[in-house]
């Protein structure tokens, strides 16, 4: 009888046998030491993922969530928050958490998200973009759902799985036009949205934005009046 050992099982065994090393400096003890974590959070920028421009006078333009978005882009989100660029340590953390299910990294990524998000109303509900089903089974972790639950718990909000996958198409390696078409058909809602609730859509990476933009439209169609978004990292245009 043949047994298949999941990659997440291997990672779990290694975590028990070997101490974590900092993904920034290599120091033993944690997936990211306090020094590297502080540097990562301090490096965060108020950036528009659509035009890739750092928001001018960010402290004033993002004084409240109501005006934390680019004036040059006609974006439907009521506010859009970004943890940082998809490069260096942040890119490494996202990759290992998403594909290798290094669960300890989740707590670090939630700190990045928490730092990026301004004060929001108490009735905010975090809605994770659903992960492709077979990816969850292969990795042993629904990374966006896990992050959404952690973030909601940290902020005292609720987390709801309102969005479902209508199709399990995989966007990695596809062109921007193909991503947009796939995303348009990818999501549906389990139930009608509450018009009085502030919904915060959460995803890991903004590449072309097709997934987040499509999810926002589905939420609006379901009755949501206030829809915000947050992503851990944004890929620079040269990466697209």
mmCIF file of C-alpha atoms in Angstrom:
data_model
loop_
_atom_site.group_PDB
_atom_site.id
_atom_site.type_symbol
_atom_site.label_atom_id
_atom_site.label_comp_id
_atom_site.label_asym_id
_atom_site.label_seq_id
_atom_site.Cartn_x
_atom_site.Cartn_y
_atom_site.Cartn_z
ATOM 1 C CA UNK A 1 0.000 0.000 0.000
ATOM 2 C CA UNK A 2 1.432 3.349 -1.060
ATOM 3 C CA UNK A 3 1.313 6.371 1.232
ATOM 4 C CA UNK A 4 1.663 9.965 0.030
ATOM 5 C CA UNK A 5 3.194 12.369 2.528
ATOM 6 C CA UNK A 6 1.876 15.911 2.110
ATOM 7 C CA UNK A 7 4.392 18.744 1.909
ATOM 8 C CA UNK A 8 2.666 20.307 4.924
ATOM 9 C CA UNK A 9 3.337 17.140 6.941
ATOM 10 C CA UNK A 10 7.016 17.332 6.030
ATOM 11 C CA UNK A 11 7.129 20.996 7.049
ATOM 12 C CA UNK A 12 5.437 20.166 10.346
ATOM 13 C CA UNK A 13 7.995 17.470 11.156
ATOM 14 C CA UNK A 14 10.869 19.821 10.292
ATOM 15 C CA UNK A 15 9.389 22.514 12.515
ATOM 16 C CA UNK A 16 9.446 20.082 15.449
ATOM 17 C CA UNK A 17 13.006 18.952 14.786
ATOM 18 C CA UNK A 18 14.549 22.264 13.757
ATOM 19 C CA UNK A 19 14.080 25.747 15.266
ATOM 20 C CA UNK A 20 12.746 28.521 13.062
ATOM 21 C CA UNK A 21 15.193 30.868 11.403
ATOM 22 C CA UNK A 22 14.446 34.489 10.613
ATOM 23 C CA UNK A 23 13.576 34.905 6.929
ATOM 24 C CA UNK A 24 15.278 38.290 7.031
ATOM 25 C CA UNK A 25 18.616 37.834 8.784
ATOM 26 C CA UNK A 26 18.830 34.080 9.430
ATOM 27 C CA UNK A 27 18.848 34.373 13.208
ATOM 28 C CA UNK A 28 17.522 31.331 15.080
ATOM 29 C CA UNK A 29 14.321 31.480 17.097
ATOM 30 C CA UNK A 30 11.493 32.865 14.944
ATOM 31 C CA UNK A 31 10.304 33.021 11.336
ATOM 32 C CA UNK A 32 10.953 36.769 11.563
ATOM 33 C CA UNK A 33 12.919 38.356 14.389
ATOM 34 C CA UNK A 34 11.621 41.526 16.059
ATOM 35 C CA UNK A 35 14.225 43.695 14.338
ATOM 36 C CA UNK A 36 13.384 42.445 10.839
ATOM 37 C CA UNK A 37 9.655 42.587 11.641
ATOM 38 C CA UNK A 38 9.926 46.237 12.661
ATOM 39 C CA UNK A 39 11.881 47.032 9.515
ATOM 40 C CA UNK A 40 9.249 45.290 7.401
ATOM 41 C CA UNK A 41 6.363 47.171 8.993
ATOM 42 C CA UNK A 42 8.157 50.537 8.847
ATOM 43 C CA UNK A 43 8.801 50.017 5.130
ATOM 44 C CA UNK A 44 5.062 49.774 4.400
ATOM 45 C CA UNK A 45 3.754 52.345 1.901
ATOM 46 C CA UNK A 46 0.381 53.814 1.034
ATOM 47 C CA UNK A 47 0.359 52.717 -2.582
ATOM 48 C CA UNK A 48 -2.334 52.420 -5.231
ATOM 49 C CA UNK A 49 -2.212 48.866 -6.619
ATOM 50 C CA UNK A 50 -3.834 49.967 -9.871
ATOM 51 C CA UNK A 51 -1.477 52.731 -11.022
ATOM 52 C CA UNK A 52 1.405 51.607 -8.779
ATOM 53 C CA UNK A 53 1.869 55.162 -7.484
ATOM 54 C CA UNK A 54 2.673 55.915 -3.868
ATOM 55 C CA UNK A 55 -0.123 58.125 -2.570
ATOM 56 C CA UNK A 56 1.040 61.705 -2.288
ATOM 57 C CA UNK A 57 1.055 63.131 1.232
ATOM 58 C CA UNK A 58 -0.118 59.756 2.483
ATOM 59 C CA UNK A 59 -0.508 60.805 6.117
ATOM 60 C CA UNK A 60 -3.141 63.370 5.143
ATOM 61 C CA UNK A 61 -4.771 61.584 2.210
ATOM 62 C CA UNK A 62 -5.184 58.456 4.344
ATOM 63 C CA UNK A 63 -6.096 60.182 7.586
ATOM 64 C CA UNK A 64 -9.311 58.133 7.628
ATOM 65 C CA UNK A 65 -10.443 55.033 5.760
ATOM 66 C CA UNK A 66 -13.057 57.091 3.899
ATOM 67 C CA UNK A 67 -10.457 58.724 1.668
ATOM 68 C CA UNK A 68 -7.717 56.092 1.605
ATOM 69 C CA UNK A 69 -7.629 55.501 -2.118
ATOM 70 C CA UNK A 70 -5.995 56.951 -5.191
ATOM 71 C CA UNK A 71 -7.589 60.111 -6.622
ATOM 72 C CA UNK A 72 -6.304 59.262 -10.108
ATOM 73 C CA UNK A 73 -7.940 55.843 -10.348
ATOM 74 C CA UNK A 74 -11.674 55.279 -10.538
ATOM 75 C CA UNK A 75 -11.679 52.342 -8.159
ATOM 76 C CA UNK A 76 -14.933 50.966 -6.800
ATOM 77 C CA UNK A 77 -13.588 50.045 -3.366
ATOM 78 C CA UNK A 78 -14.501 52.435 -0.573
ATOM 79 C CA UNK A 79 -10.938 52.018 0.689
ATOM 80 C CA UNK A 80 -8.006 49.838 -0.317
ATOM 81 C CA UNK A 81 -5.132 48.898 1.990
ATOM 82 C CA UNK A 82 -1.766 47.370 1.043
ATOM 83 C CA UNK A 83 0.890 45.793 3.233
ATOM 84 C CA UNK A 84 3.802 46.444 0.866
ATOM 85 C CA UNK A 85 5.512 45.499 -2.377
ATOM 86 C CA UNK A 86 5.840 41.838 -3.294
ATOM 87 C CA UNK A 87 9.597 41.714 -2.955
ATOM 88 C CA UNK A 88 12.326 40.759 -0.507
ATOM 89 C CA UNK A 89 11.317 39.388 2.882
ATOM 90 C CA UNK A 90 7.594 40.055 2.396
ATOM 91 C CA UNK A 91 7.527 38.050 -0.850
ATOM 92 C CA UNK A 92 9.364 35.192 0.864
ATOM 93 C CA UNK A 93 6.932 35.158 3.780
ATOM 94 C CA UNK A 94 3.868 35.126 1.533
ATOM 95 C CA UNK A 95 5.310 32.335 -0.616
ATOM 96 C CA UNK A 96 6.217 30.078 2.306
ATOM 97 C CA UNK A 97 2.913 30.635 4.073
ATOM 98 C CA UNK A 98 0.833 30.068 0.954
ATOM 99 C CA UNK A 99 2.661 27.175 -0.693
ATOM 100 C CA UNK A 100 4.503 25.489 2.180
ATOM 101 C CA UNK A 101 1.932 26.142 4.948
ATOM 102 C CA UNK A 102 4.487 27.447 7.471
ATOM 103 C CA UNK A 103 1.758 28.391 9.918
ATOM 104 C CA UNK A 104 3.926 30.529 12.214
ATOM 105 C CA UNK A 105 4.275 33.012 9.344
ATOM 106 C CA UNK A 106 0.529 33.693 9.525
ATOM 107 C CA UNK A 107 0.913 35.666 12.759
ATOM 108 C CA UNK A 108 3.572 37.874 11.160
ATOM 109 C CA UNK A 109 1.455 38.525 8.070
ATOM 110 C CA UNK A 110 -1.505 39.503 10.247
ATOM 111 C CA UNK A 111 0.703 42.107 11.935
ATOM 112 C CA UNK A 112 1.550 43.475 8.478
ATOM 113 C CA UNK A 113 -2.143 43.621 7.585
ATOM 114 C CA UNK A 114 -3.076 45.182 10.917
ATOM 115 C CA UNK A 115 -0.480 47.910 10.425
ATOM 116 C CA UNK A 116 -1.730 48.659 6.916
ATOM 117 C CA UNK A 117 -5.414 48.949 7.854
ATOM 118 C CA UNK A 118 -6.668 52.164 9.427
ATOM 119 C CA UNK A 119 -9.320 52.321 12.130
ATOM 120 C CA UNK A 120 -12.542 50.916 10.693
ATOM 121 C CA UNK A 121 -16.116 50.789 12.066
ATOM 122 C CA UNK A 122 -16.886 48.153 14.700
ATOM 123 C CA UNK A 123 -19.343 46.399 12.395
ATOM 124 C CA UNK A 124 -16.577 45.509 9.916
ATOM 125 C CA UNK A 125 -16.708 41.934 8.609
ATOM 126 C CA UNK A 126 -13.616 40.336 7.061
ATOM 127 C CA UNK A 127 -14.393 38.283 3.955
ATOM 128 C CA UNK A 128 -11.537 36.126 2.596
ATOM 129 C CA UNK A 129 -11.318 35.467 -1.127
ATOM 130 C CA UNK A 130 -11.837 31.695 -1.366
ATOM 131 C CA UNK A 131 -8.879 29.510 -2.259
ATOM 132 C CA UNK A 132 -9.140 26.871 -4.984
ATOM 133 C CA UNK A 133 -10.393 23.683 -3.320
ATOM 134 C CA UNK A 134 -7.689 21.319 -4.505
ATOM 135 C CA UNK A 135 -5.000 23.769 -3.367
ATOM 136 C CA UNK A 136 -6.429 23.689 0.149
ATOM 137 C CA UNK A 137 -6.357 19.888 0.088
ATOM 138 C CA UNK A 138 -2.813 19.765 -1.277
ATOM 139 C CA UNK A 139 -1.381 22.327 1.142
ATOM 140 C CA UNK A 140 -3.463 21.435 4.160
ATOM 141 C CA UNK A 141 -4.228 25.110 4.748
ATOM 142 C CA UNK A 142 -6.729 27.671 3.461
ATOM 143 C CA UNK A 143 -4.319 30.571 3.818
ATOM 144 C CA UNK A 144 -6.735 33.456 3.156
ATOM 145 C CA UNK A 145 -9.371 32.059 5.506
ATOM 146 C CA UNK A 146 -6.781 31.532 8.234
ATOM 147 C CA UNK A 147 -5.492 35.101 7.869
ATOM 148 C CA UNK A 148 -9.022 36.516 7.819
ATOM 149 C CA UNK A 149 -9.889 34.734 11.079
ATOM 150 C CA UNK A 150 -6.689 35.916 12.759
ATOM 151 C CA UNK A 151 -7.181 39.502 11.598
ATOM 152 C CA UNK A 152 -10.819 39.570 12.694
ATOM 153 C CA UNK A 153 -9.891 38.189 16.099
ATOM 154 C CA UNK A 154 -7.116 40.775 16.506
ATOM 155 C CA UNK A 155 -9.412 43.702 15.624
ATOM 156 C CA UNK A 156 -12.542 42.429 17.359
ATOM 157 C CA UNK A 157 -14.428 42.021 14.067
ATOM 158 C CA UNK A 158 -16.327 39.137 12.548
ATOM 159 C CA UNK A 159 -15.118 36.856 9.766
ATOM 160 C CA UNK A 160 -17.590 35.421 7.291
ATOM 161 C CA UNK A 161 -17.080 33.088 4.324
ATOM 162 C CA UNK A 162 -19.601 34.885 2.143
ATOM 163 C CA UNK A 163 -17.756 34.250 -1.116
ATOM 164 C CA UNK A 164 -17.617 30.823 -2.714
ATOM 165 C CA UNK A 165 -15.737 29.499 -5.711
ATOM 166 C CA UNK A 166 -18.008 29.139 -8.738
ATOM 167 C CA UNK A 167 -15.050 27.663 -10.655
ATOM 168 C CA UNK A 168 -11.624 26.323 -9.728
ATOM 169 C CA UNK A 169 -9.578 27.955 -12.467
ATOM 170 C CA UNK A 170 -5.944 28.649 -11.589
ATOM 171 C CA UNK A 171 -4.605 32.092 -12.509
ATOM 172 C CA UNK A 172 -0.879 31.580 -11.986
ATOM 173 C CA UNK A 173 0.975 32.087 -15.258
ATOM 174 C CA UNK A 174 -1.997 33.428 -17.205
ATOM 175 C CA UNK A 175 -2.166 36.742 -19.034
ATOM 176 C CA UNK A 176 -3.925 39.774 -17.570
ATOM 177 C CA UNK A 177 -6.839 39.476 -20.007
ATOM 178 C CA UNK A 178 -7.268 35.773 -19.158
ATOM 179 C CA UNK A 179 -7.118 36.527 -15.422
ATOM 180 C CA UNK A 180 -9.889 39.110 -15.765
ATOM 181 C CA UNK A 181 -12.147 36.701 -17.657
ATOM 182 C CA UNK A 182 -11.495 33.849 -15.214
ATOM 183 C CA UNK A 183 -12.055 36.100 -12.188
ATOM 184 C CA UNK A 184 -15.333 37.378 -13.604
ATOM 185 C CA UNK A 185 -16.746 33.832 -13.438
ATOM 186 C CA UNK A 186 -14.894 32.690 -10.318
ATOM 187 C CA UNK A 187 -17.047 33.885 -7.419
ATOM 188 C CA UNK A 188 -20.564 33.740 -6.070
ATOM 189 C CA UNK A 189 -22.102 34.535 -2.672
ATOM 190 C CA UNK A 190 -23.638 32.115 -0.164
ATOM 191 C CA UNK A 191 -26.264 34.625 0.950
ATOM 192 C CA UNK A 192 -27.281 38.243 0.504
ATOM 193 C CA UNK A 193 -24.975 40.850 1.987
ATOM 194 C CA UNK A 194 -26.081 43.191 4.766
ATOM 195 C CA UNK A 195 -26.278 46.769 3.486
ATOM 196 C CA UNK A 196 -25.411 48.125 6.959
ATOM 197 C CA UNK A 197 -22.172 46.156 7.289
ATOM 198 C CA UNK A 198 -18.676 47.296 6.295
ATOM 199 C CA UNK A 199 -17.122 44.420 4.360
ATOM 200 C CA UNK A 200 -13.350 44.052 4.105
ATOM 201 C CA UNK A 201 -12.250 41.677 1.321
ATOM 202 C CA UNK A 202 -8.906 40.015 2.010
ATOM 203 C CA UNK A 203 -6.456 38.423 -0.416
ATOM 204 C CA UNK A 204 -2.756 37.643 -0.301
ATOM 205 C CA UNK A 205 -1.315 39.236 -3.459
ATOM 206 C CA UNK A 206 -2.544 41.826 -5.941
ATOM 207 C CA UNK A 207 -1.076 40.972 -9.329
ATOM 208 C CA UNK A 208 -3.485 42.378 -11.898
ATOM 209 C CA UNK A 209 -6.244 42.950 -9.363
ATOM 210 C CA UNK A 210 -8.681 40.813 -11.353
ATOM 211 C CA UNK A 211 -9.702 38.654 -8.389
ATOM 212 C CA UNK A 212 -10.286 41.502 -5.955
ATOM 213 C CA UNK A 213 -12.134 43.640 -8.481
ATOM 214 C CA UNK A 214 -14.370 40.739 -9.478
ATOM 215 C CA UNK A 215 -15.097 39.882 -5.842
ATOM 216 C CA UNK A 216 -16.019 43.501 -5.128
ATOM 217 C CA UNK A 217 -18.579 43.474 -7.941
ATOM 218 C CA UNK A 218 -20.111 40.233 -6.666
ATOM 219 C CA UNK A 219 -20.424 41.695 -3.164
ATOM 220 C CA UNK A 220 -22.090 44.849 -4.512
ATOM 221 C CA UNK A 221 -24.502 42.759 -6.561
ATOM 222 C CA UNK A 222 -25.367 40.817 -3.389
ATOM 223 C CA UNK A 223 -26.409 44.015 -1.629
ATOM 224 C CA UNK A 224 -23.235 45.307 0.037
ATOM 225 C CA UNK A 225 -23.048 49.107 0.205
ATOM 226 C CA UNK A 226 -19.601 49.487 1.774
ATOM 227 C CA UNK A 227 -16.814 47.291 0.425
ATOM 228 C CA UNK A 228 -13.145 47.760 1.290
ATOM 229 C CA UNK A 229 -10.144 45.659 0.391
ATOM 230 C CA UNK A 230 -6.781 44.656 1.833
ATOM 231 C CA UNK A 231 -3.887 42.673 0.370
ATOM 232 C CA UNK A 232 -0.572 41.697 1.892
ATOM 233 C CA UNK A 233 1.524 42.580 -1.125
ATOM 234 C CA UNK A 234 1.351 44.181 -4.549
ATOM 235 C CA UNK A 235 3.416 42.958 -7.499
ATOM 236 C CA UNK A 236 5.241 45.725 -9.333
ATOM 237 C CA UNK A 237 4.392 46.328 -12.972
ATOM 238 C CA UNK A 238 7.663 44.848 -14.210
ATOM 239 C CA UNK A 239 6.621 41.542 -12.580
ATOM 240 C CA UNK A 240 3.329 41.373 -14.485
#
